[in-house]
Coordinates of N, CA and C in Angstrom, one line a residue:
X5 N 17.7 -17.6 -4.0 CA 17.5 -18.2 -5.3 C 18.6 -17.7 -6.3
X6 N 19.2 -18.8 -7.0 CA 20.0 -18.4 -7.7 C 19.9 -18.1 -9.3
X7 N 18.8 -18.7 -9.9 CA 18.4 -18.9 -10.6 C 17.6 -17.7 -11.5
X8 N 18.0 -17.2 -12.4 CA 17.4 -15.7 -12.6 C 15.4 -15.8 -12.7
X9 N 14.9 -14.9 -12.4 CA 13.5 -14.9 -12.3 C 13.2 -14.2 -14.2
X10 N 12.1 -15.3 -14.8 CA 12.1 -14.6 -16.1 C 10.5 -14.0 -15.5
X11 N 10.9 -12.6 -16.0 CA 9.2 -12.3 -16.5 C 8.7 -11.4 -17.4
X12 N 7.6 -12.0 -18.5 CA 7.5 -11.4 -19.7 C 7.5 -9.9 -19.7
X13 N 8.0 -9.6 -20.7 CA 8.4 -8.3 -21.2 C 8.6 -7.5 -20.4
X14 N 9.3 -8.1 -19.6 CA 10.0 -7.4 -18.1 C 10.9 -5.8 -19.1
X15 N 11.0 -4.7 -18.0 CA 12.0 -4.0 -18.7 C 12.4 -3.3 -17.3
X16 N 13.4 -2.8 -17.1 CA 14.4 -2.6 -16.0 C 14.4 -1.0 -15.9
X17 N 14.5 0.0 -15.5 CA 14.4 1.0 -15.3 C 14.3 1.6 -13.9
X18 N 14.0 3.4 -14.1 CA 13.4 3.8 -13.1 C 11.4 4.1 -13.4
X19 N 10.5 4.2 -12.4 CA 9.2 4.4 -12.4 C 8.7 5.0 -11.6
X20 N 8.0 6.6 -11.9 CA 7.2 7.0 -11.7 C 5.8 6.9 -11.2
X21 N 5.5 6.6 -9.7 CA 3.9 6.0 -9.6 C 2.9 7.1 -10.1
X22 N 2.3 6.6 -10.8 CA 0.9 7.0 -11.7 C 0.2 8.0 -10.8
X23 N -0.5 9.0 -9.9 CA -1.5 9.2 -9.2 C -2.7 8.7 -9.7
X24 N -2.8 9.2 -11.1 CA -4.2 9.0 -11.8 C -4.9 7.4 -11.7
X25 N -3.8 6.5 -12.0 CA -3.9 5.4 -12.0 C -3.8 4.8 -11.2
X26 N -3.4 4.9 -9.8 CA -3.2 3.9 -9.0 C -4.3 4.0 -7.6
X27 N -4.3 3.1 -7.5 CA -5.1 3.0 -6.3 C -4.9 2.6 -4.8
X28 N -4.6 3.0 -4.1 CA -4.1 2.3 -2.4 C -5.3 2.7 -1.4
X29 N -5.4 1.6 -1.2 CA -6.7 1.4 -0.5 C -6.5 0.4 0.5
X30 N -7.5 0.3 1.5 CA -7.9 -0.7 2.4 C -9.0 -1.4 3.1
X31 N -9.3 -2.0 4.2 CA -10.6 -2.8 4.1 C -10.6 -3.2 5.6
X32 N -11.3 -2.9 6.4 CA -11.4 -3.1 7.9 C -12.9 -3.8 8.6
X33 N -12.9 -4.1 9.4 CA -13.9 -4.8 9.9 C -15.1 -4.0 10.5
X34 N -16.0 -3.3 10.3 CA -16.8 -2.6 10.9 C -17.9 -2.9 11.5
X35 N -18.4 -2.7 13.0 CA -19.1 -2.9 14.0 C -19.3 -4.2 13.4
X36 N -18.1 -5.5 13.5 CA -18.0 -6.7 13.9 C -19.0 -7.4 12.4
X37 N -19.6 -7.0 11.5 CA -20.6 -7.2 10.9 C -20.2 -7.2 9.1
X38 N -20.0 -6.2 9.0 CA -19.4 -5.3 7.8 C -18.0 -5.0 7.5
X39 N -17.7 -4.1 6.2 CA -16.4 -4.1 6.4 C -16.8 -2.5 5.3
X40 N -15.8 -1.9 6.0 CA -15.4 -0.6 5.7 C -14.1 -0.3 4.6
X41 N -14.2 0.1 3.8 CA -13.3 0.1 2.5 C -13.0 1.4 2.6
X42 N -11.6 1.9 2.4 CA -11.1 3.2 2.0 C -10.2 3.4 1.1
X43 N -9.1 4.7 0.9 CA -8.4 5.1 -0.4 C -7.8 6.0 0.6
X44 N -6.4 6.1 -0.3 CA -5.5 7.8 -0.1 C -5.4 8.1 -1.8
X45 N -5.7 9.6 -1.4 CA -5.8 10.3 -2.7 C -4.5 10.9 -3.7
X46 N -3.3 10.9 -2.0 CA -2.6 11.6 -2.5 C -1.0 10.8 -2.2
X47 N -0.2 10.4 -2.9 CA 1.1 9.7 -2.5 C 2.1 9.8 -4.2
X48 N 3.1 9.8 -3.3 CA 3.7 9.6 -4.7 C 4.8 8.5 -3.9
X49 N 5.9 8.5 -5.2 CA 6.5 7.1 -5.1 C 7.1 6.9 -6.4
X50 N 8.4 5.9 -6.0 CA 9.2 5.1 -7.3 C 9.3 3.9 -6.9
X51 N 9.6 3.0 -8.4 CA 9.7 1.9 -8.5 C 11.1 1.6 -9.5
X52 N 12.1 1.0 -8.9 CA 13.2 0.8 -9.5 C 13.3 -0.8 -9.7
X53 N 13.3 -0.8 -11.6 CA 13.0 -2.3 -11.6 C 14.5 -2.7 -11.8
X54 N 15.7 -3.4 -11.2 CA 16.9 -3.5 -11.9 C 16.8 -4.9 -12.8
X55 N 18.1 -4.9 -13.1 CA 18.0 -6.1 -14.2 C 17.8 -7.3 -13.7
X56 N 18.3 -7.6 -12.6 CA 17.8 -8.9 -11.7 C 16.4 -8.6 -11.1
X57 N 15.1 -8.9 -11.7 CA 14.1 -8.4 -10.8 C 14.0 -8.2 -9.3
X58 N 14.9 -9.5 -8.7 CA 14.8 -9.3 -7.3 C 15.8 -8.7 -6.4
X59 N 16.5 -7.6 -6.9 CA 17.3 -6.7 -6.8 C 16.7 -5.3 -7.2
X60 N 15.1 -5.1 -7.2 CA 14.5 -4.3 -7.6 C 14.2 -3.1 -6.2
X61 N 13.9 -2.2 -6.0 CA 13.3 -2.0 -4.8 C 12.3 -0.9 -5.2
X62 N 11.6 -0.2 -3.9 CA 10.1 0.5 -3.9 C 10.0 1.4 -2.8
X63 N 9.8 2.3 -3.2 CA 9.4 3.7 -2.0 C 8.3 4.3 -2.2
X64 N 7.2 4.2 -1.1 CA 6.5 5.0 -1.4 C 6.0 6.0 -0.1
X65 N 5.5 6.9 -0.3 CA 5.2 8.4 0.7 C 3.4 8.7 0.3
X66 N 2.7 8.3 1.4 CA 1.2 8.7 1.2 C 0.9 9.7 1.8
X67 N 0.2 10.6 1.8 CA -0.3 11.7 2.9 C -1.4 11.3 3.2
X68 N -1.0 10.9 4.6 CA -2.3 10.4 5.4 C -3.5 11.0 5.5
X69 N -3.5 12.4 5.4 CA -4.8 12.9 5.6 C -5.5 13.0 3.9
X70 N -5.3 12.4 3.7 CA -6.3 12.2 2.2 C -6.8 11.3 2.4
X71 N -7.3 10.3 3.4 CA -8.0 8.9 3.7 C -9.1 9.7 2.8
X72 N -9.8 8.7 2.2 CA -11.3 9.0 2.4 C -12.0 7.4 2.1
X73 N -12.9 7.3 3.7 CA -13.8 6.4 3.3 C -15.2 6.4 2.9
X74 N -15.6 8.1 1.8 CA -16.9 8.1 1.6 C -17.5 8.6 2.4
X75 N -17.0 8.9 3.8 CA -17.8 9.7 5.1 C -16.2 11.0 5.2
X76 N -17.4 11.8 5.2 CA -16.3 13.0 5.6 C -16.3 12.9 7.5
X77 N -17.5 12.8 8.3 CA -17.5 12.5 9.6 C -16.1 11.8 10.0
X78 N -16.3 10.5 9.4 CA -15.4 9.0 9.8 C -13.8 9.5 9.3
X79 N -13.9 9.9 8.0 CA -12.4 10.6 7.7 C -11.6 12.2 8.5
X80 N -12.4 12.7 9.0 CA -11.9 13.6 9.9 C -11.2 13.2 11.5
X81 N -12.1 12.0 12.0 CA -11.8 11.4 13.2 C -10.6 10.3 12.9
X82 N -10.6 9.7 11.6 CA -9.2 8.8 11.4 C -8.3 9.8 11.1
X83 N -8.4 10.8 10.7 CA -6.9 12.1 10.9 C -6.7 12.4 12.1
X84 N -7.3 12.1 13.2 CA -7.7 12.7 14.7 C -6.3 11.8 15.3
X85 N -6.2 12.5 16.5 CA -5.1 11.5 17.6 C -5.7 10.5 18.1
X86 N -6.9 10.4 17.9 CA -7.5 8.8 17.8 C -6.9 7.4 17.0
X87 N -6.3 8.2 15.7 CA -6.1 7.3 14.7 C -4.9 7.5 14.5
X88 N -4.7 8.0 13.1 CA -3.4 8.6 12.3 C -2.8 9.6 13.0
X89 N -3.4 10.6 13.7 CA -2.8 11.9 14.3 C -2.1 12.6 13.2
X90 N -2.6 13.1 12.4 CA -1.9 13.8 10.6 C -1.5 15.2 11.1
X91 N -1.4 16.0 12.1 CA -0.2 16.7 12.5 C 0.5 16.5 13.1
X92 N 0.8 15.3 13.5 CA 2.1 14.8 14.0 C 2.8 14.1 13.0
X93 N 2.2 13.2 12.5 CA 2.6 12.5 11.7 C 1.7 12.4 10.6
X94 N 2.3 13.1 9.2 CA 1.7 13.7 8.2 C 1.5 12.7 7.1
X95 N 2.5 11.2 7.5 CA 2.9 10.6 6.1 C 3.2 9.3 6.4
X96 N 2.5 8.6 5.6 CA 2.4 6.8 5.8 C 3.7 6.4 4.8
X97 N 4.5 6.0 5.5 CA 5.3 5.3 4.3 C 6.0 4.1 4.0
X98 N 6.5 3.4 3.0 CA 6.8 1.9 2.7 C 8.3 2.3 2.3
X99 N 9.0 1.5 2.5 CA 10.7 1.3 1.9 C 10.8 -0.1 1.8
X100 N 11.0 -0.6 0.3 CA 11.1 -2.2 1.2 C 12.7 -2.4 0.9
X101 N 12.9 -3.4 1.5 CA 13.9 -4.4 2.5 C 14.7 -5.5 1.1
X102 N 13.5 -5.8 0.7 CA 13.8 -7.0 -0.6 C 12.8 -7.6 -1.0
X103 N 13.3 -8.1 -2.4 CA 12.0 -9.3 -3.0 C 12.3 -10.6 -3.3
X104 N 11.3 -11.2 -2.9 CA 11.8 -12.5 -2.7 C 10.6 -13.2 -4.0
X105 N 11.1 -14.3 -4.8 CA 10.3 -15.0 -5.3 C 10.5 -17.0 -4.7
X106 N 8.9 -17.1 -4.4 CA 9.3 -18.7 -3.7 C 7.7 -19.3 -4.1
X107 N 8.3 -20.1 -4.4 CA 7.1 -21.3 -5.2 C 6.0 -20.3 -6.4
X108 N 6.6 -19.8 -7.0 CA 6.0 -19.2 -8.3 C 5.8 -17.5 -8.2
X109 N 5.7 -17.5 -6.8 CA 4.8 -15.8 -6.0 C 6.0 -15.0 -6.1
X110 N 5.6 -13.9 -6.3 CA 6.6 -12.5 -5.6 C 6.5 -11.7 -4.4
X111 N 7.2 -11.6 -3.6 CA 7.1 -11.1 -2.2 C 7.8 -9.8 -1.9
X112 N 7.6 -8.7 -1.8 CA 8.0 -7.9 -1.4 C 8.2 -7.5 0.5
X113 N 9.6 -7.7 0.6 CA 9.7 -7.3 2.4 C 10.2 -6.1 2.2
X114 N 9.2 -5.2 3.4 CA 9.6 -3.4 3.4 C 9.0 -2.8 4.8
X115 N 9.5 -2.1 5.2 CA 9.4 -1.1 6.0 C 7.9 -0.1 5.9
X116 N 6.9 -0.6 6.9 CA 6.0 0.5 6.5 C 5.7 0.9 8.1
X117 N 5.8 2.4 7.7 CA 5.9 3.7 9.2 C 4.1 4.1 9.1
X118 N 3.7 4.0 10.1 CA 2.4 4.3 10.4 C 2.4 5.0 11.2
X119 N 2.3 6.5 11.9 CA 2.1 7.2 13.1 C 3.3 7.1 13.8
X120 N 4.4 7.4 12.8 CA 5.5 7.3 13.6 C 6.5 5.7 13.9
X121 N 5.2 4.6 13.7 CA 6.0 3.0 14.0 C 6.4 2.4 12.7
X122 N 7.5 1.7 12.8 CA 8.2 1.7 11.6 C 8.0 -0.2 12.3
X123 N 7.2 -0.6 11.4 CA 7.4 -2.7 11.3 C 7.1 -2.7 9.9
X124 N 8.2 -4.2 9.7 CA 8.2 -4.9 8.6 C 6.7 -5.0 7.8
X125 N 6.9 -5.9 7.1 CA 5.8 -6.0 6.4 C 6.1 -6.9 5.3
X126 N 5.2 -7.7 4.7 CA 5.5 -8.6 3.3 C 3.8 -8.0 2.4
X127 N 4.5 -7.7 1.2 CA 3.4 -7.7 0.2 C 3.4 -8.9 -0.4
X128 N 2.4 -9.7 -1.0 CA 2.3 -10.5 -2.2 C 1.6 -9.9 -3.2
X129 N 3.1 -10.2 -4.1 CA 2.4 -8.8 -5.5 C 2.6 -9.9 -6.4
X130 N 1.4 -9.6 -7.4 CA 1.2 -9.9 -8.8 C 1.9 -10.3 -9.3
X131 N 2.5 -11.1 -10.7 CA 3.4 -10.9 -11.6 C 3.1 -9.5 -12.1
X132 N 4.1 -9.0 -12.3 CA 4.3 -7.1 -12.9 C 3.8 -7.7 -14.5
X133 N 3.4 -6.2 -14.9 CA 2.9 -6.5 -16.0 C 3.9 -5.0 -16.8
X134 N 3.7 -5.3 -17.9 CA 4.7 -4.1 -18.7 C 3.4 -3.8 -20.4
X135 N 4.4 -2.5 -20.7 CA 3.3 -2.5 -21.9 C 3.6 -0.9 -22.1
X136 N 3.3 -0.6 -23.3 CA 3.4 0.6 -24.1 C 2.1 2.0 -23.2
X137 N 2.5 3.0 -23.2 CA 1.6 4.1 -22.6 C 0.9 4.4 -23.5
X138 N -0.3 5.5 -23.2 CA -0.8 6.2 -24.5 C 0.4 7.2 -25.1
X139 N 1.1 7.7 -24.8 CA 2.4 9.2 -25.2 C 2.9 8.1 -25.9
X140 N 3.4 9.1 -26.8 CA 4.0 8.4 -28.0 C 5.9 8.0 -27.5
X141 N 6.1 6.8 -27.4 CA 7.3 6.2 -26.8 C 7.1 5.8 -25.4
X142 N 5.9 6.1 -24.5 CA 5.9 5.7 -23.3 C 5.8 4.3 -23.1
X143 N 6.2 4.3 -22.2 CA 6.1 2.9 -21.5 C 5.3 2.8 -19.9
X144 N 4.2 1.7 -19.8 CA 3.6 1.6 -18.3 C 3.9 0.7 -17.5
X145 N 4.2 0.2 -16.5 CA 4.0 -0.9 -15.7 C 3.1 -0.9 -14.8
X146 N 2.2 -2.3 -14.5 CA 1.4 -2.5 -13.2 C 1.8 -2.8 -12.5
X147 N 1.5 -3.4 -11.4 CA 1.9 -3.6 -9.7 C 0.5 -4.0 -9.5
X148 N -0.2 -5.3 -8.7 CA -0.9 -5.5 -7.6 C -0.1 -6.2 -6.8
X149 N -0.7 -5.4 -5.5 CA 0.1 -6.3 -4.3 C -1.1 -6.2 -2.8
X150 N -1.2 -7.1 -2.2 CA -1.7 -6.9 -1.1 C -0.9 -7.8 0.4
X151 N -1.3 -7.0 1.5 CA -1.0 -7.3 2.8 C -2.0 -7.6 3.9
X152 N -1.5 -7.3 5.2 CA -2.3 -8.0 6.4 C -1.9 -7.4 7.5
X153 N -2.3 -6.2 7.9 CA -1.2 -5.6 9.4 C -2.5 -5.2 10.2
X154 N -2.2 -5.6 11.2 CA -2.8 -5.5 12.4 C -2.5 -3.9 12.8
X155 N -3.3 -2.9 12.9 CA -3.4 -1.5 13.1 C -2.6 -1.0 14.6
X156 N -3.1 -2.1 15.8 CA -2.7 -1.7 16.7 C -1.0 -1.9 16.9
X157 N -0.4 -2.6 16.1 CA 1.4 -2.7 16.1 C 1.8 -1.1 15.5
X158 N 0.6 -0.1 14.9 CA 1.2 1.1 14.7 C 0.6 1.6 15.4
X159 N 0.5 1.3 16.5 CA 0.2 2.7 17.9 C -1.4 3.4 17.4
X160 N -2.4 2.2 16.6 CA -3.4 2.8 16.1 C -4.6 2.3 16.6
X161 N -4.7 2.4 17.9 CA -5.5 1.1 18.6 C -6.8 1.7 19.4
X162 N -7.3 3.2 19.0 CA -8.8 3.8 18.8 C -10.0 2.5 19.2
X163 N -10.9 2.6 19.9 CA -11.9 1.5 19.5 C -12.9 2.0 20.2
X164 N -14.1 1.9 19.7 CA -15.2 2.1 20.5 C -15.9 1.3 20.6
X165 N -16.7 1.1 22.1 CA -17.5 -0.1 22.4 C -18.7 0.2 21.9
X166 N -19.6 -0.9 21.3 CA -20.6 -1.2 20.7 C -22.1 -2.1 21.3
X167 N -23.2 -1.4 21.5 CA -24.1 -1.6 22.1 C -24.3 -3.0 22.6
X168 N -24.5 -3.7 23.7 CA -24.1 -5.3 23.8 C -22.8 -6.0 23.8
X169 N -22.2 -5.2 23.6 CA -20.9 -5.6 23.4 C -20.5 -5.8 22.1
X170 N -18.7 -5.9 21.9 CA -18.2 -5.6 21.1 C -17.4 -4.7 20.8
X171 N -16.6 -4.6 19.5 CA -15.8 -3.3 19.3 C -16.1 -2.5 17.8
X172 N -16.0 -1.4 17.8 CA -16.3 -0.8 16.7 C -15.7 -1.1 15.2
X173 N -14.5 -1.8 15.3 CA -13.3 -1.6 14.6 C -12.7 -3.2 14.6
X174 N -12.4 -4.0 13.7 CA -11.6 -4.8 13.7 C -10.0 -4.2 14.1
X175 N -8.8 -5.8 14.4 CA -7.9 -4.8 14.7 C -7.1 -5.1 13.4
X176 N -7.0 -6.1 12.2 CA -6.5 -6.1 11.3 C -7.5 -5.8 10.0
X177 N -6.1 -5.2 9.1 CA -6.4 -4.1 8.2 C -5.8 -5.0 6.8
X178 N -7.0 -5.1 5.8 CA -5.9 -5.5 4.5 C -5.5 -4.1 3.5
X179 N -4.6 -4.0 3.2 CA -4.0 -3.2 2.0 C -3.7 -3.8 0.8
X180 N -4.7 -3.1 0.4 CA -4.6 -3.6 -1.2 C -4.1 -2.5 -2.4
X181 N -3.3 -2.7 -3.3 CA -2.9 -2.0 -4.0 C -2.8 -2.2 -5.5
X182 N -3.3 -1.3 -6.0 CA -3.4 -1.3 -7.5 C -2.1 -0.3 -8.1
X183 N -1.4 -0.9 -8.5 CA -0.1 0.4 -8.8 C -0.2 0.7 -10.2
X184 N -0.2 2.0 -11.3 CA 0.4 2.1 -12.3 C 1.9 2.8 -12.5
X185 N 2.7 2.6 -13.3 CA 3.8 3.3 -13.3 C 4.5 3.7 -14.6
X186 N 4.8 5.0 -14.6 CA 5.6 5.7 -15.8 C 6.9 5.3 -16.1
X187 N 7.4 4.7 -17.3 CA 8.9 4.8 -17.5 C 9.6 5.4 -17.2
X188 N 10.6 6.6 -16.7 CA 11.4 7.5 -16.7 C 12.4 7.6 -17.6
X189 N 12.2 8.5 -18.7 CA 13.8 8.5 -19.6 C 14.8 8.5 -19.0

């Protein structure tokens, strides 16, 4: 695209991800029926908006073993070498690649490492939103963005069979993300 991307009260900087405010979460298919919703507690991350928004980029670093889906049981066994394996591999993380805007949307392509496996990935994120902080001179930005990755392409392919058949676990996972972010002087 050659054509610059406008977006309201865009502002260009570096950004600080929020912990308090943001949310990264997910949503899986449980015993074929239901769906299982979780969170990580603990990640940090920047967001570098440059002046061409799509020359922007994003890193972020979760610590895996902060899952919590409301079950301390279920969240012990997703830290396990069943799942994540969180002493081997301590840290879930995103790098992206580029952002692409096509037919109105924003796309973020990035690198996200799960247990060691490092595959692509596309977010579709939100228009960004901007806006004044509570601290006097701050500045906030939003981020939503969500995805679609299939668990087992990260070597995360755990399942248990289910009475009559069946599997315990869907094998695709959505990621959904609520981002807040601090200006950086």
């Amino acid at each position: 695209m050659t054509a610059a991307v406008q977006i309201p009260g865009y502002i260009a900087g570096t950004w600080t991800i929020d912990p308090v405010h943001t949310h990264i979460g997910f949503v899986i298919k449980h015993m074929m029926v239901s769906k299982v919703r979780g969170s990580f507690g603990t990640f940090s991350g920047e967001i570098v908006t440059a002046e061409n928004p799509l020359e922007s980029t994003v890193s972020v670093t979760i610590d895996a073993s902060s899952i919590d889906t409301k079950n301390q049981m279920r969240d012990d066994h997703v830290r396990s070498g069943d799942f994540f394996e969180v002493e081997a591999h301590p840290t879930i993380t995103f790098v992206s690649t580029g952002i692409r805007f096509e037919d109105g949307d924003f796309f973020i392509d990035g690198n996200l490492t799960i247990r060691g496996v490092t595959k692509p990935v596309t977010l579709d994120v939100d228009t960004p939103e901007f806006g004044p902080s509570m601290q006097e001179g701050g500045t906030k930005a939003g981020f939503s963005a969500t995805t679609e990755i299939n668990r087992t392409d990260f070597g995360v392919s755990y399942n248990g069979p289910i009475p009559g058949g069946g599997a315990a676990l869907g094998e695709k996972v959505q990621i959904v993300l609520d981002v807040e972010a601090d200006l950086q002087a």
